[in-house]
């Protein structure tokens, strides 16, 4: 998965010369970005699942900062 993510996002990690670096040289950054993408995706799915549940009522007055 990590290698596929890197290949799809190579331009994101390109140096100033415009060349894509080897995965080994930017592995920590790629791992961080990949992990962040997975967390955001999981959170998005969780929110979608929770909001699609039946009998959900939101009370904005209870969400206000106190």
Short mmCIF file of N, CA and C in Angstrom, two decimals:
data_model
loop_
_atom_site.label_atom_id
_atom_site.label_comp_id
_atom_site.label_asym_id
_atom_site.label_seq_id
_atom_site.Cartn_x
_atom_site.Cartn_y
_atom_site.Cartn_z
N UNK A 1 0.80 -1.20 0.00
CA UNK A 1 0.00 0.00 0.00
C UNK A 1 0.85 1.27 0.00
N UNK A 2 1.89 1.26 0.83
CA UNK A 2 2.74 2.44 0.94
C UNK A 2 3.42 2.75 -0.39
N UNK A 3 3.93 1.72 -1.03
CA UNK A 3 4.60 1.94 -2.32
C UNK A 3 3.62 2.45 -3.37
N UNK A 4 2.43 1.91 -3.39
CA UNK A 4 1.40 2.37 -4.34
C UNK A 4 1.04 3.83 -4.07
N UNK A 5 0.90 4.17 -2.79
CA UNK A 5 0.60 5.55 -2.41
C UNK A 5 1.72 6.47 -2.88
N UNK A 6 2.96 6.06 -2.66
CA UNK A 6 4.10 6.86 -3.07
C UNK A 6 4.13 7.05 -4.58
N UNK A 7 3.90 5.98 -5.32
CA UNK A 7 3.92 6.08 -6.78
C UNK A 7 2.83 7.02 -7.29
N UNK A 8 1.67 6.98 -6.65
CA UNK A 8 0.57 7.84 -7.06
C UNK A 8 0.81 9.31 -6.69
N UNK A 9 1.63 9.54 -5.68
CA UNK A 9 1.86 10.89 -5.17
C UNK A 9 3.29 11.38 -5.40
N UNK A 10 4.02 10.76 -6.30
CA UNK A 10 5.44 11.07 -6.48
C UNK A 10 5.71 12.55 -6.69
N UNK A 11 4.87 13.23 -7.43
CA UNK A 11 5.12 14.65 -7.70
C UNK A 11 5.10 15.47 -6.41
N UNK A 12 4.39 15.01 -5.43
CA UNK A 12 4.31 15.68 -4.15
C UNK A 12 5.65 15.70 -3.41
N UNK A 13 6.46 14.68 -3.68
CA UNK A 13 7.74 14.54 -2.99
C UNK A 13 8.93 14.93 -3.85
N UNK A 14 8.66 15.45 -5.03
CA UNK A 14 9.73 15.84 -5.95
C UNK A 14 10.59 16.94 -5.34
N UNK A 15 11.86 16.88 -5.65
CA UNK A 15 12.78 17.89 -5.16
C UNK A 15 12.67 19.15 -5.99
N UNK A 16 13.54 20.10 -5.73
CA UNK A 16 13.51 21.36 -6.47
C UNK A 16 13.86 21.17 -7.93
N UNK A 17 14.57 20.09 -8.23
CA UNK A 17 14.92 19.81 -9.62
C UNK A 17 13.76 19.17 -10.38
N UNK A 18 12.65 18.88 -9.66
CA UNK A 18 11.47 18.30 -10.29
C UNK A 18 11.50 16.79 -10.39
N UNK A 19 12.60 16.18 -9.99
CA UNK A 19 12.72 14.72 -10.06
C UNK A 19 12.14 14.08 -8.81
N UNK A 20 11.47 12.97 -9.02
CA UNK A 20 10.92 12.23 -7.89
C UNK A 20 12.04 11.46 -7.20
N UNK A 21 12.13 11.53 -5.89
CA UNK A 21 13.18 10.82 -5.17
C UNK A 21 12.83 9.33 -5.02
N UNK A 22 13.78 8.56 -4.59
CA UNK A 22 13.53 7.15 -4.28
C UNK A 22 12.71 7.09 -3.00
N UNK A 23 11.87 6.08 -2.90
CA UNK A 23 11.03 5.92 -1.73
C UNK A 23 11.87 5.88 -0.45
N UNK A 24 12.99 5.22 -0.48
CA UNK A 24 13.83 5.08 0.71
C UNK A 24 14.25 6.44 1.27
N UNK A 25 14.45 7.41 0.41
CA UNK A 25 14.94 8.71 0.89
C UNK A 25 13.84 9.58 1.50
N UNK A 26 12.59 9.28 1.23
CA UNK A 26 11.48 10.08 1.78
C UNK A 26 10.47 9.19 2.51
N UNK A 27 10.89 8.01 2.88
CA UNK A 27 9.99 7.02 3.47
C UNK A 27 9.25 7.56 4.71
N UNK A 28 9.93 8.22 5.61
CA UNK A 28 9.28 8.72 6.83
C UNK A 28 8.16 9.70 6.49
N UNK A 29 8.41 10.59 5.56
CA UNK A 29 7.40 11.56 5.16
C UNK A 29 6.22 10.88 4.47
N UNK A 30 6.52 9.90 3.62
CA UNK A 30 5.46 9.17 2.92
C UNK A 30 4.62 8.38 3.92
N UNK A 31 5.27 7.74 4.89
CA UNK A 31 4.54 6.99 5.91
C UNK A 31 3.62 7.91 6.70
N UNK A 32 4.13 9.09 7.07
CA UNK A 32 3.31 10.06 7.81
C UNK A 32 2.10 10.49 6.99
N UNK A 33 2.31 10.82 5.73
CA UNK A 33 1.22 11.26 4.87
C UNK A 33 0.20 10.14 4.64
N UNK A 34 0.71 8.93 4.46
CA UNK A 34 -0.17 7.77 4.23
C UNK A 34 -1.02 7.51 5.47
N UNK A 35 -0.38 7.54 6.64
CA UNK A 35 -1.10 7.33 7.89
C UNK A 35 -2.17 8.40 8.08
N UNK A 36 -1.82 9.65 7.79
CA UNK A 36 -2.77 10.75 7.93
C UNK A 36 -3.97 10.56 6.99
N UNK A 37 -3.70 10.12 5.75
CA UNK A 37 -4.78 9.88 4.80
C UNK A 37 -5.71 8.78 5.31
N UNK A 38 -5.13 7.72 5.87
CA UNK A 38 -5.93 6.61 6.38
C UNK A 38 -6.79 7.05 7.58
N UNK A 39 -6.23 7.86 8.46
CA UNK A 39 -6.97 8.35 9.63
C UNK A 39 -8.13 9.23 9.17
N UNK A 40 -7.87 10.12 8.23
CA UNK A 40 -8.93 11.00 7.73
C UNK A 40 -10.03 10.20 7.05
N UNK A 41 -9.64 9.18 6.30
CA UNK A 41 -10.63 8.33 5.63
C UNK A 41 -11.48 7.58 6.65
N UNK A 42 -10.84 7.02 7.67
CA UNK A 42 -11.57 6.28 8.71
C UNK A 42 -12.52 7.21 9.46
N UNK A 43 -12.07 8.42 9.76
CA UNK A 43 -12.91 9.40 10.45
C UNK A 43 -14.12 9.77 9.58
N UNK A 44 -13.87 10.00 8.30
CA UNK A 44 -14.95 10.35 7.38
C UNK A 44 -16.00 9.22 7.31
N UNK A 45 -15.51 7.98 7.26
CA UNK A 45 -16.45 6.84 7.22
C UNK A 45 -17.24 6.73 8.51
N UNK A 46 -16.57 6.96 9.65
CA UNK A 46 -17.24 6.90 10.94
C UNK A 46 -18.34 7.95 11.04
N UNK A 47 -18.02 9.18 10.65
CA UNK A 47 -19.01 10.25 10.70
C UNK A 47 -20.18 9.94 9.77
N UNK A 48 -19.89 9.47 8.58
CA UNK A 48 -20.96 9.12 7.63
C UNK A 48 -21.84 8.02 8.20
N UNK A 49 -21.21 7.01 8.80
CA UNK A 49 -21.96 5.90 9.39
C UNK A 49 -22.84 6.39 10.54
N UNK A 50 -22.28 7.22 11.40
CA UNK A 50 -23.04 7.73 12.54
C UNK A 50 -24.21 8.61 12.10
N UNK A 51 -23.99 9.43 11.10
CA UNK A 51 -25.05 10.32 10.65
C UNK A 51 -26.13 9.60 9.85
N UNK A 52 -25.79 8.43 9.33
CA UNK A 52 -26.78 7.69 8.56
C UNK A 52 -27.61 6.76 9.45
N UNK A 53 -27.28 6.66 10.72
CA UNK A 53 -28.05 5.83 11.64
C UNK A 53 -29.44 6.42 11.83
N UNK A 54 -30.38 5.56 12.07
CA UNK A 54 -31.75 6.04 12.28
C UNK A 54 -31.91 6.62 13.67
N UNK A 55 -32.90 7.46 13.81
CA UNK A 55 -33.25 8.07 15.10
C UNK A 55 -32.12 8.90 15.71
N UNK A 56 -31.37 9.57 14.89
CA UNK A 56 -30.32 10.46 15.39
C UNK A 56 -30.90 11.86 15.47
N UNK A 57 -30.80 12.46 16.62
CA UNK A 57 -31.28 13.82 16.81
C UNK A 57 -30.12 14.66 17.33
N UNK A 58 -29.88 15.76 16.68
CA UNK A 58 -28.84 16.68 17.11
C UNK A 58 -29.48 17.85 17.83
N UNK A 59 -28.90 18.24 18.93
CA UNK A 59 -29.40 19.35 19.71
C UNK A 59 -28.32 20.44 19.75
N UNK A 60 -28.39 21.38 18.82
CA UNK A 60 -27.34 22.42 18.75
C UNK A 60 -27.17 23.19 20.05
N UNK A 61 -28.23 23.40 20.79
CA UNK A 61 -28.12 24.16 22.03
C UNK A 61 -27.27 23.42 23.07
N UNK A 62 -27.17 22.12 22.95
CA UNK A 62 -26.34 21.34 23.87
C UNK A 62 -24.89 21.26 23.40
N UNK A 63 -24.64 21.66 22.15
CA UNK A 63 -23.29 21.61 21.60
C UNK A 63 -22.54 22.90 21.81
N UNK A 64 -23.19 23.93 22.28
CA UNK A 64 -22.55 25.24 22.47
C UNK A 64 -21.45 25.13 23.51
N UNK A 65 -20.40 25.90 23.27
CA UNK A 65 -19.30 25.94 24.25
C UNK A 65 -19.80 26.59 25.53
N UNK A 66 -19.39 26.06 26.63
CA UNK A 66 -19.82 26.61 27.92
C UNK A 66 -18.67 27.29 28.58
#
